[in-house]
Amino acid sequence: MIQHRSGTDAVTVTVFVFPGVRLLDVTGPIEVFSSANEFGGRYRVQIASEDGAEVTTAAGTRISADLAVDDVREPSDVVVIPGGPSWETLIKDDALLDVVRRLHEKARCTASVCTGAFLLAAAGLLDRRRAATHWRHSEQLALRFPSVQVEQDAIFVRDGRMMTSAGVSAGIDLSLALVEEHCGAEVARAVAKDMVVFMQRPGGQSQFSIRSQVPHSRHEMLRRVLDEVATNPGANHTLTAMARRAGVSVRHVTRLFFEEVGTTPARYVEQVRLEAARVLLEAGDDSMPVVARHTGFGSPESMRRAFVRHLGVTPGAYRNSFRTTGVGAGEPESQVILR
């Protein structure tokens, strides 16, 4: 857990860049932390390359560095290790891995975005730790680094000083989580709204959307229950099961949900499952039964009823809306309203 800084201290974030880095892995977190400064945060963001020179990203865009890694004298509160499409080559670069280790040694928290987890794993920093990466590469991470416990469905994972996140945009979720930890939930929500995250990624990632909509609970037990639902929506989350895991009565759990979340446990669970299904439908081609099973709906029909009730479209129509921007197409069969 990162220690909270005093209100007068700046939080230093060092973002490491290298040739072939993925652009959004770098700019996503930077945008979150810099935006937080507009709402009461005190972040100092610096970009470091191995020798202080500018680098060319995988997209061909050049990024200037503020300093060389050897010039990072003071400990950073957060070091961000982004990924790149050429991660198979990067993990064989001993000099690059040594730089990652040196940055980690001076960091209170080291966080990776997308395939940046491969750099951390190759540097030996994820041994016997839980980690996440892009869903397309999670099996490779597990195969190449068997000492790493890969959580394939997680949006981001914290294990001690290490944080790892899923696909490129999940770096935004991870950064928002850090802003919440450093500055509080209100600042994190303000940043999310300012970045219009929900409009760009309808439903978003379940952990982020729940954080944005639900006030920070004063009760550790309820926070644990909320996190369990968000991280594993396909599990058994009946009211009885949640109360049993929390070690309290069904009545007590129900009362806390009304007081802290503003809804019933059943409605909360359905909301999380709906968001998880949206993420899967946006990201891949899994069949409807597979999506329904993984997200806890059980059957495509149950999932369909939830989609129609909350979004006004079927899961199939929702998925189709992400296969094209619609440019040059005729009038769509139905319009997905981005809430």
Coordinates of C-alpha atoms in Angstrom, one line a residue:
M1 CA 0.0 0.0 0.0
I2 CA 1.3 3.4 -0.9
Q3 CA 1.6 5.8 2.0
H4 CA -0.5 8.9 1.7
R5 CA 1.6 12.1 1.2
S6 CA 1.0 15.3 3.2
G7 CA -1.0 18.0 1.5
T8 CA 2.1 20.1 0.9
D9 CA 4.2 17.4 -0.8
A10 CA 4.1 16.7 -4.5
V11 CA 3.7 13.2 -5.7
T12 CA 6.4 12.3 -8.1
V13 CA 5.5 10.1 -11.1
T14 CA 8.3 8.9 -13.4
V15 CA 7.2 7.5 -16.7
F16 CA 9.9 5.4 -18.5
V17 CA 10.0 5.6 -22.3
F18 CA 12.0 3.5 -24.8
P19 CA 12.1 3.1 -28.5
G20 CA 9.0 1.2 -29.7
V21 CA 6.9 2.1 -26.6
R22 CA 3.1 2.2 -27.1
L23 CA 2.0 5.8 -27.2
L24 CA -1.2 5.4 -25.2
D25 CA 0.6 3.5 -22.5
V26 CA 2.6 6.6 -21.9
T27 CA 0.0 9.4 -22.5
G28 CA -2.9 7.7 -20.7
P29 CA -1.4 7.8 -17.2
I30 CA 0.2 11.2 -17.8
E31 CA -3.2 12.7 -18.7
V32 CA -4.7 11.2 -15.6
F33 CA -2.1 12.6 -13.2
S34 CA -1.8 16.0 -14.9
S35 CA -5.6 16.3 -14.9
A36 CA -5.7 15.5 -11.2
N37 CA -3.7 18.7 -10.6
E38 CA -6.7 20.7 -11.8
F39 CA -8.8 19.2 -9.0
G40 CA -6.5 19.6 -6.0
G41 CA -3.9 17.0 -6.8
R42 CA -0.2 17.8 -6.5
Y43 CA 1.6 15.6 -9.1
R44 CA 5.0 16.2 -10.6
V45 CA 5.2 14.0 -13.7
Q46 CA 8.6 13.5 -15.4
I47 CA 9.5 11.4 -18.5
A48 CA 12.7 9.4 -18.3
S49 CA 14.5 7.6 -21.1
E50 CA 17.6 5.4 -20.7
D51 CA 20.0 8.2 -21.9
G52 CA 17.7 11.2 -21.7
A53 CA 17.2 11.4 -25.5
E54 CA 13.8 11.4 -27.2
V55 CA 12.4 8.1 -28.4
T56 CA 10.2 7.1 -31.2
T57 CA 7.0 5.2 -30.3
A58 CA 5.5 2.3 -32.0
A59 CA 3.1 4.7 -33.6
G60 CA 6.0 6.8 -35.1
T61 CA 5.4 9.7 -32.7
R62 CA 8.5 11.1 -31.0
I63 CA 8.5 11.7 -27.3
S64 CA 11.0 14.0 -25.6
A65 CA 12.4 12.9 -22.3
D66 CA 12.9 15.2 -19.3
L67 CA 15.9 13.4 -18.0
A68 CA 18.0 10.3 -18.2
V69 CA 17.4 7.4 -15.9
D70 CA 20.7 8.0 -14.1
D71 CA 19.5 11.5 -13.3
V72 CA 16.5 10.2 -11.4
R73 CA 18.1 11.0 -8.0
E74 CA 15.2 11.1 -5.6
P75 CA 12.8 8.2 -5.0
S76 CA 9.6 8.3 -7.2
D77 CA 6.2 7.8 -5.6
V78 CA 5.2 6.0 -8.8
V79 CA 7.3 4.6 -11.7
V80 CA 5.2 3.7 -14.7
I81 CA 6.6 1.0 -17.0
P82 CA 4.6 1.0 -20.3
G83 CA 4.6 -1.8 -22.9
G84 CA 5.1 -2.1 -26.6
P85 CA 4.1 -4.4 -29.4
S86 CA 7.6 -5.7 -29.7
W87 CA 7.6 -7.1 -26.1
E88 CA 9.2 -10.4 -27.2
T89 CA 12.3 -8.5 -28.3
L90 CA 12.3 -6.1 -25.3
I91 CA 12.4 -8.9 -22.7
K92 CA 15.7 -10.1 -24.2
D93 CA 17.3 -6.6 -23.9
D94 CA 19.4 -7.0 -20.7
A95 CA 20.3 -3.3 -20.6
L96 CA 16.7 -2.3 -20.8
L97 CA 15.8 -4.8 -18.0
D98 CA 18.6 -3.4 -15.9
V99 CA 17.1 0.1 -16.3
V100 CA 13.7 -1.2 -15.2
R101 CA 15.3 -2.7 -12.0
R102 CA 17.1 0.5 -11.2
L103 CA 13.9 2.5 -11.5
H104 CA 12.1 0.1 -9.4
E105 CA 14.7 0.3 -6.6
K106 CA 14.0 4.0 -6.3
A107 CA 10.2 3.7 -6.4
R108 CA 7.6 3.5 -3.7
C109 CA 5.3 1.9 -6.3
T110 CA 6.1 0.4 -9.7
A111 CA 3.2 0.1 -12.1
S112 CA 3.1 -1.4 -15.6
V113 CA 0.6 -0.8 -18.4
C114 CA -0.4 -3.6 -20.8
T115 CA 2.7 -5.6 -22.0
G116 CA 4.9 -3.6 -19.6
A117 CA 4.2 -6.5 -17.3
F118 CA 6.5 -8.6 -19.4
L119 CA 9.4 -6.2 -18.7
L120 CA 8.7 -6.4 -15.0
A121 CA 8.5 -10.2 -15.1
A122 CA 11.7 -10.6 -17.2
A123 CA 13.4 -8.3 -14.7
G124 CA 12.4 -10.7 -11.9
L125 CA 10.2 -8.2 -10.2
L126 CA 7.0 -10.2 -10.4
D127 CA 8.3 -13.5 -9.1
R128 CA 5.7 -15.1 -6.8
R129 CA 3.4 -12.1 -7.3
R130 CA 0.0 -11.7 -8.8
A131 CA -0.2 -9.7 -12.1
A132 CA -2.3 -8.7 -15.0
T133 CA -1.6 -7.9 -18.7
H134 CA -3.6 -7.5 -21.9
W135 CA -6.0 -10.4 -22.3
R136 CA -4.5 -11.4 -25.6
H137 CA -1.1 -12.0 -23.9
S138 CA -2.0 -13.3 -20.5
E139 CA -1.4 -16.9 -21.4
Q140 CA 2.0 -16.0 -22.8
L141 CA 2.9 -14.2 -19.6
A142 CA 1.9 -17.3 -17.6
L143 CA 3.8 -19.7 -19.8
R144 CA 7.0 -17.7 -20.1
F145 CA 7.1 -16.7 -16.4
P146 CA 5.6 -19.6 -14.4
S147 CA 6.5 -18.0 -11.1
V148 CA 4.0 -15.2 -11.8
Q149 CA 0.4 -15.7 -10.8
V150 CA -1.4 -14.2 -13.8
E151 CA -5.0 -13.0 -13.2
Q152 CA -6.4 -13.2 -16.7
D153 CA -9.7 -11.4 -16.0
A154 CA -8.3 -8.6 -13.8
I155 CA -8.3 -5.0 -15.0
F156 CA -5.4 -4.2 -12.7
V157 CA -3.7 -6.0 -9.8
R158 CA -1.8 -4.7 -6.8
D159 CA 0.6 -6.9 -5.0
G160 CA 2.7 -5.1 -2.5
R161 CA 4.7 -2.4 -4.3
M162 CA 3.8 -3.7 -7.7
M163 CA 0.8 -2.8 -9.8
T164 CA 0.0 -4.2 -13.2
S165 CA -2.8 -3.5 -15.6
A166 CA -4.5 -5.0 -18.6
G167 CA -4.8 -3.5 -22.1
V168 CA -3.6 0.0 -23.0
S169 CA -6.7 1.9 -21.7
A170 CA -6.5 -0.1 -18.4
G171 CA -3.5 2.1 -17.6
I172 CA -6.1 4.9 -17.2
D173 CA -8.0 2.7 -14.7
L174 CA -4.8 2.0 -12.8
S175 CA -3.8 5.6 -12.7
L176 CA -7.3 6.6 -11.5
A177 CA -6.9 4.1 -8.7
L178 CA -3.7 5.7 -7.7
V179 CA -5.2 9.2 -7.8
E180 CA -8.0 7.9 -5.5
E181 CA -5.4 6.5 -3.1
H182 CA -3.3 9.7 -3.1
C183 CA -6.0 12.3 -3.3
G184 CA -9.4 10.7 -2.5
A185 CA -12.3 9.4 -4.4
E186 CA -13.8 12.8 -5.2
V187 CA -10.7 13.9 -7.0
A188 CA -10.6 10.6 -8.9
R189 CA -14.2 11.0 -9.9
A190 CA -13.6 14.6 -11.1
V191 CA -10.7 13.4 -13.3
A192 CA -12.8 10.6 -14.8
K193 CA -15.6 13.0 -15.6
D194 CA -13.2 15.6 -17.0
M195 CA -11.7 12.9 -19.3
V196 CA -15.2 11.8 -20.4
V197 CA -14.1 8.2 -19.8
F198 CA -17.5 6.7 -19.8
M199 CA -18.4 8.2 -23.1
Q200 CA -15.3 6.8 -24.7
R201 CA -15.5 3.4 -23.1
P202 CA -19.2 2.6 -22.4
G203 CA -19.4 0.5 -19.3
G204 CA -15.6 0.9 -18.9
Q205 CA -13.9 -1.6 -16.8
S206 CA -15.9 -2.9 -13.9
Q207 CA -13.5 -1.8 -11.2
F208 CA -13.3 1.7 -12.5
S209 CA -17.0 2.2 -13.1
I210 CA -17.9 1.0 -9.7
R211 CA -15.3 3.3 -8.1
S212 CA -16.7 6.2 -10.0
Q213 CA -20.3 5.7 -9.1
V214 CA -20.1 4.4 -5.6
P215 CA -18.9 6.6 -2.7
H216 CA -15.9 5.2 -0.8
S217 CA -17.4 3.1 2.0
R218 CA -16.4 3.6 5.6
H219 CA -16.9 -0.1 6.3
E220 CA -13.9 -2.3 5.4
M221 CA -16.2 -5.3 5.2
L222 CA -18.5 -3.7 2.6
R223 CA -15.5 -2.5 0.6
R224 CA -14.3 -6.1 0.5
V225 CA -17.7 -7.3 -0.7
L226 CA -17.8 -4.7 -3.4
D227 CA -14.3 -5.5 -4.6
E228 CA -15.1 -9.2 -4.7
V229 CA -18.1 -8.6 -6.9
A230 CA -16.2 -6.3 -9.2
T231 CA -13.2 -8.5 -9.6
N232 CA -15.1 -11.7 -10.1
P233 CA -18.6 -11.0 -11.4
G234 CA -19.1 -14.6 -12.5
A235 CA -18.9 -16.0 -8.9
N236 CA -21.8 -16.7 -6.6
H237 CA -23.0 -13.3 -5.3
T238 CA -26.4 -14.1 -3.9
L239 CA -27.3 -12.1 -0.8
T240 CA -26.8 -15.2 1.4
A241 CA -23.3 -15.9 -0.1
M242 CA -22.2 -12.3 0.3
A243 CA -23.4 -12.2 3.9
R244 CA -21.6 -15.5 4.7
R245 CA -18.3 -14.3 3.2
A246 CA -18.6 -11.0 5.1
G247 CA -19.4 -12.8 8.3
V248 CA -22.5 -10.8 9.0
S249 CA -26.3 -11.2 8.7
V250 CA -28.2 -10.8 5.5
R251 CA -30.1 -8.0 7.1
H252 CA -26.9 -6.2 7.9
V253 CA -25.5 -6.5 4.4
T254 CA -28.8 -5.2 2.9
R255 CA -28.8 -2.2 5.2
L256 CA -25.2 -1.3 4.4
F257 CA -25.9 -1.5 0.7
F258 CA -28.8 0.9 1.0
E259 CA -26.9 3.3 3.2
E260 CA -23.5 3.2 1.4
V261 CA -24.3 2.2 -2.2
G262 CA -27.8 3.5 -2.5
T263 CA -29.2 0.3 -4.1
T264 CA -29.9 -3.3 -3.3
P265 CA -27.2 -6.0 -3.4
A266 CA -29.0 -7.7 -6.3
R267 CA -29.1 -4.6 -8.4
Y268 CA -25.5 -3.8 -7.7
V269 CA -24.4 -7.3 -8.7
E270 CA -26.5 -7.1 -11.9
Q271 CA -24.9 -3.7 -12.7
V272 CA -21.4 -5.1 -12.3
R273 CA -22.2 -8.2 -14.4
L274 CA -23.7 -6.0 -17.1
E275 CA -20.5 -3.9 -17.3
A276 CA -18.3 -7.0 -17.4
A277 CA -20.4 -8.4 -20.3
R278 CA -20.1 -5.1 -22.1
V279 CA -16.3 -5.3 -21.8
L280 CA -16.2 -8.8 -23.2
L281 CA -18.6 -8.0 -26.1
E282 CA -16.5 -5.0 -27.0
A283 CA -13.2 -6.8 -26.8
G284 CA -13.7 -10.2 -28.5
D285 CA -15.8 -12.8 -30.3
D286 CA -16.8 -15.1 -27.5
S287 CA -20.1 -16.7 -28.0
M288 CA -23.1 -15.3 -26.1
P289 CA -23.3 -18.5 -23.8
V290 CA -19.6 -18.0 -23.0
V291 CA -20.0 -14.3 -22.2
A292 CA -23.1 -15.1 -20.1
R293 CA -21.4 -17.8 -18.2
H294 CA -18.2 -15.8 -17.5
T295 CA -20.1 -12.8 -16.2
G296 CA -22.5 -14.6 -14.0
F297 CA -25.7 -14.2 -16.0
G298 CA -25.8 -18.0 -16.5
S299 CA -27.8 -18.0 -19.7
P300 CA -27.9 -15.8 -22.9
E301 CA -31.6 -15.1 -22.2
S302 CA -30.9 -13.7 -18.7
M303 CA -28.1 -11.5 -20.2
R304 CA -30.4 -10.4 -23.0
R305 CA -33.1 -9.3 -20.6
A306 CA -30.6 -7.2 -18.6
F307 CA -29.2 -5.5 -21.7
V308 CA -32.7 -4.6 -23.0
R309 CA -33.8 -3.4 -19.5
H310 CA -30.8 -1.2 -18.9
L311 CA -29.5 -0.2 -22.4
G312 CA -32.5 -0.7 -24.7
V313 CA -30.5 -3.0 -27.0
T314 CA -29.7 -6.7 -27.2
P315 CA -26.2 -8.0 -26.6
G316 CA -25.8 -8.8 -30.3
A317 CA -26.7 -5.3 -31.3
Y318 CA -24.4 -3.9 -28.7
R319 CA -21.5 -6.0 -30.0
N320 CA -22.2 -5.0 -33.6
S321 CA -22.0 -1.3 -32.7
F322 CA -18.3 -1.8 -32.0
R323 CA -17.4 -3.5 -35.2
T324 CA -17.5 -0.3 -37.3
T325 CA -17.6 3.5 -36.7
G326 CA -20.6 3.5 -39.1
V327 CA -19.0 5.9 -41.6
G328 CA -20.6 5.4 -44.9
A329 CA -23.1 2.9 -43.6
G330 CA -26.9 3.3 -43.7
E331 CA -29.1 4.1 -40.8
P332 CA -28.2 1.7 -37.9
E333 CA -30.7 -0.9 -36.8
S334 CA -30.5 0.5 -33.3
Q335 CA -28.4 3.2 -31.5
V336 CA -26.5 2.3 -28.4
I337 CA -26.9 5.1 -25.8
L338 CA -23.6 5.7 -24.0
R339 CA -24.5 6.4 -20.4

